[in-house]
Short mmCIF file of C-alpha atoms in Angstrom, two decimals:
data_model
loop_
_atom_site.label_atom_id
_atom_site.label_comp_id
_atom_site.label_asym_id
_atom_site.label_seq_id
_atom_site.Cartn_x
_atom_site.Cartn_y
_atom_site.Cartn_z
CA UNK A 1 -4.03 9.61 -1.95
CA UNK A 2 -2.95 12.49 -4.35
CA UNK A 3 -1.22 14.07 -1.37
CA UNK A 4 1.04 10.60 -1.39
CA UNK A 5 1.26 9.77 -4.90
CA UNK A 6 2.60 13.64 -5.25
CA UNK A 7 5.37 13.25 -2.51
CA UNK A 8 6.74 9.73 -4.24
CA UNK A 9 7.20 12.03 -7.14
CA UNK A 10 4.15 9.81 -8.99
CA UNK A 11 2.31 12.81 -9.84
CA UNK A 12 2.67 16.36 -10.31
CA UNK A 13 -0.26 18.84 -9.57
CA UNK A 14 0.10 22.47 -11.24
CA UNK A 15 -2.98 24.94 -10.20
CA UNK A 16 -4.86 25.67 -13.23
CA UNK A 17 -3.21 23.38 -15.55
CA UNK A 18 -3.57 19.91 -14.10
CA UNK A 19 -2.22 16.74 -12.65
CA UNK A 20 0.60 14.79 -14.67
CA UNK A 21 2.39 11.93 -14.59
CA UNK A 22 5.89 12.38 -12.83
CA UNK A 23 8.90 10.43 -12.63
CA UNK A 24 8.98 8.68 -9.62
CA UNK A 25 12.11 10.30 -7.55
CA UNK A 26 14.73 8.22 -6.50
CA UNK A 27 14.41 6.55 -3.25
CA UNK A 28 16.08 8.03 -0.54
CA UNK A 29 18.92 6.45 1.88
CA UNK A 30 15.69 5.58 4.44
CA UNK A 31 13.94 3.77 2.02
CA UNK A 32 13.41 0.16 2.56
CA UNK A 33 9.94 -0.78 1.72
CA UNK A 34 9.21 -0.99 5.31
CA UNK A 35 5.38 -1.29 4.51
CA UNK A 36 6.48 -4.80 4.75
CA UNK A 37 7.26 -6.01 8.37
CA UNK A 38 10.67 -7.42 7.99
CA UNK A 39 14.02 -7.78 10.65
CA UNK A 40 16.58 -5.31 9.95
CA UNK A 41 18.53 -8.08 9.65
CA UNK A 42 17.10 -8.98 5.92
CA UNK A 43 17.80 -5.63 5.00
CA UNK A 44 21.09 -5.75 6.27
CA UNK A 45 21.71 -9.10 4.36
CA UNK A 46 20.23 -7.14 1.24
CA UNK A 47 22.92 -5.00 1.46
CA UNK A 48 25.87 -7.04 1.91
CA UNK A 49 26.38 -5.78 5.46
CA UNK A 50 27.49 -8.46 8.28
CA UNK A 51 25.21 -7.81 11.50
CA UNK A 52 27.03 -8.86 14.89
CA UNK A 53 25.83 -7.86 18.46
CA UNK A 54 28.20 -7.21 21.66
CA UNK A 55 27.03 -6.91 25.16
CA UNK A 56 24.54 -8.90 24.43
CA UNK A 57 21.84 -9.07 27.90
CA UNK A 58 19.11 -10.87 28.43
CA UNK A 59 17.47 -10.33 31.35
CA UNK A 60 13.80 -10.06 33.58
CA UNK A 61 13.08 -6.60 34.71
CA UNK A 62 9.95 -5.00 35.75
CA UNK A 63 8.88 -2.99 32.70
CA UNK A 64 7.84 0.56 33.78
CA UNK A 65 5.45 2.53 34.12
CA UNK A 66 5.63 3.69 29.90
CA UNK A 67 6.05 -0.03 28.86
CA UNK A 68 3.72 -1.16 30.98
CA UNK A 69 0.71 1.29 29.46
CA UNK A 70 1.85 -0.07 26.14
CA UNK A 71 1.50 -3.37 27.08
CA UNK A 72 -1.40 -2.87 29.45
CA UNK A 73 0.06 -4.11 32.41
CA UNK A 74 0.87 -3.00 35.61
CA UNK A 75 4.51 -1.62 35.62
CA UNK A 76 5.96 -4.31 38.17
CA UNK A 77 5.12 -6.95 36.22
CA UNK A 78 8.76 -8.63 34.84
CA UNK A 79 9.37 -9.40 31.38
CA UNK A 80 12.16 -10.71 29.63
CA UNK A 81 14.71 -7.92 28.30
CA UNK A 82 17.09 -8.27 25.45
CA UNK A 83 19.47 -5.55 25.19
CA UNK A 84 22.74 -5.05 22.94
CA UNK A 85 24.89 -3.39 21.03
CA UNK A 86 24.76 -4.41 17.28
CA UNK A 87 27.53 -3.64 14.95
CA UNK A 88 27.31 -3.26 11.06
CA UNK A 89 30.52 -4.43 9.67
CA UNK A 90 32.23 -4.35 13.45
CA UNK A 91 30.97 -0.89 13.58
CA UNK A 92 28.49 0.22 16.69
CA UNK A 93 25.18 1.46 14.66
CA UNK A 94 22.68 1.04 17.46
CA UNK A 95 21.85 0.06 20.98
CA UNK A 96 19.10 -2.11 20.81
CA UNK A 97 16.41 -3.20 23.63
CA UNK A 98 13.66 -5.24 23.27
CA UNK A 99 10.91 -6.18 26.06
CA UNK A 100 9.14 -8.75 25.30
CA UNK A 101 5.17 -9.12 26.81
CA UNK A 102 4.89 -12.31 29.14
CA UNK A 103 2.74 -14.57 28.05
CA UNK A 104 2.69 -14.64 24.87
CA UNK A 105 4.50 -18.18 23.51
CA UNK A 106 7.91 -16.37 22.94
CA UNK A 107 10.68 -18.47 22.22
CA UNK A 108 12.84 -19.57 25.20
CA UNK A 109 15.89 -17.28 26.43
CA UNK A 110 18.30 -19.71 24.87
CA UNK A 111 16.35 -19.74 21.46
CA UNK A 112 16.61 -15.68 21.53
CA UNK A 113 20.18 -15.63 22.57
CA UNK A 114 21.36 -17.94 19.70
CA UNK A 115 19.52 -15.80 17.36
CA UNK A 116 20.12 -12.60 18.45
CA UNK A 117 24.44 -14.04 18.48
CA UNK A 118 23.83 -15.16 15.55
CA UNK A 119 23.52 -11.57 13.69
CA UNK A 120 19.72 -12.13 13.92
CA UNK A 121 16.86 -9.71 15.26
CA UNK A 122 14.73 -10.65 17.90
CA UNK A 123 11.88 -10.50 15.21
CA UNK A 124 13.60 -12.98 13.31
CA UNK A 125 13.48 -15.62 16.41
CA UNK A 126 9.74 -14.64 16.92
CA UNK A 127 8.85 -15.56 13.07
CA UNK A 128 11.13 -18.94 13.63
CA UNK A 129 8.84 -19.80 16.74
CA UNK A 130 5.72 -19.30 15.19
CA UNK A 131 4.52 -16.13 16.81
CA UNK A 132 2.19 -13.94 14.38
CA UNK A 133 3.70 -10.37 14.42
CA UNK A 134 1.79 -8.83 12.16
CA UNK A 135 2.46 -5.08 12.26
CA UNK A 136 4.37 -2.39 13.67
CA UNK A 137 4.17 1.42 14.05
CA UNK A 138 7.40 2.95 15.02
CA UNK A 139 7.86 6.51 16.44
CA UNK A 140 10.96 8.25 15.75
CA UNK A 141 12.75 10.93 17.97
CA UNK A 142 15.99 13.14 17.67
CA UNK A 143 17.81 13.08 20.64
CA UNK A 144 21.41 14.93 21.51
CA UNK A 145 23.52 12.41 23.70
CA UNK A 146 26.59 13.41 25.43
CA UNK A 147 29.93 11.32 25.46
CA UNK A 148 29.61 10.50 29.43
CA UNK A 149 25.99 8.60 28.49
CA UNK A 150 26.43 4.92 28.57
CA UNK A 151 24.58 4.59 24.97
CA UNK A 152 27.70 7.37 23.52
CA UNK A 153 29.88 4.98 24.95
CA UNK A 154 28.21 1.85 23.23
CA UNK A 155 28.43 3.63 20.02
CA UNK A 156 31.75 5.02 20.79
CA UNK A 157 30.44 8.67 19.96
CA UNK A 158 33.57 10.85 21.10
CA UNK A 159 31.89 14.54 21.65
CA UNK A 160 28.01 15.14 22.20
CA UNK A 161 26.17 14.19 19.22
CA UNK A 162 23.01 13.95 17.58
CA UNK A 163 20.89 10.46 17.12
CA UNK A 164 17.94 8.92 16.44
CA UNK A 165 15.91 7.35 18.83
CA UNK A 166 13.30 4.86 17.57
CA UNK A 167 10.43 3.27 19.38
CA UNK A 168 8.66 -0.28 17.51
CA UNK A 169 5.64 -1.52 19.09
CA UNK A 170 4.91 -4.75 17.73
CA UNK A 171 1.47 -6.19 17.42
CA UNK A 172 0.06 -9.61 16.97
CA UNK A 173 -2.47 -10.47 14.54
CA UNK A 174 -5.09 -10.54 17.24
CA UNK A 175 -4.19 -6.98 17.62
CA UNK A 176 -2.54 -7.34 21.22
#
């Protein structure tokens, strides 16, 4: 806990002397409060940005082998897919896919797709339906991505590049 409240810039810790009370440090461009499950999309509304999505696909596909072990299923098994580009201010930021576990009372396709038009997350159409997400752990990755790739060509990235690649599992109350 002293580790934490020493990183926030809460506390300082000197060897000898003692621990004091800091200033906290000013948050960073990542901050968010993302201790608190919420759709990009509220932050984005937070900060006056205008979310929009193009090639917006929804489709069923078998979900792989590394979906599948998330999900615990076997990797044939189809679920619905939700995949787009969303723009911030008609600017590419992200290529987003979602895969959704069967059977869980998800919204319908054309509940999703109005929402997800709409400048909305798929999060946000899960809340409006009732489904109890409760909590997420997300796993970020650098990746380099040349121009020729299909996702430098959704974000209109001219020359190899870096980005980050981020993975949310998203878990029910229950747990599953």
């Amino acid at each position: 806990a002293l580790d934490r409240l020493e990183e926030s810039g809460e506390i300082t810790r000197r060897q000898g002397s003692g621990t004091y009370v800091g200033r906290p440090v000013r948050p960073t461009a990542f901050h968010e409060g993302l201790e608190v499950l919420k759709p990009y999309s509220a932050l984005a509304e937070r900060r006056g940005v205008a979310l929009t999505v193009r090639d917006l696909e929804l489709a069923e596909r078998a979900v792989g082998a590394e979906t599948a072990a998330v999900f615990e299923l076997e990797p044939e098994v189809r679920a619905l897919t939700v995949t787009r580009t969303i723009l911030a201010d008609d600017e590419p930021v992200a290529v987003m896919r979602d895969v959704l576990r069967p059977g869980l009372g998800m919204p319908s396709a054309a509940d999703l797709t109005h929402a997800v038009e709409a400048g909305g997350m798929v999060l946000d159409a899960l809340i409006a339906h009732g489904v109890p997400v409760a909590f997420a752990v997300t796993r970020v990755r650098p990746r380099l991505v040349s121009a020729r790739e299909r996702l430098a060509r959704a974000l209109r990235v001219p020359a190899t590049t870096a980005v980050l690649e981020l993975e949310e599992v998203m878990h029910l109350a229950s747990g599953e």
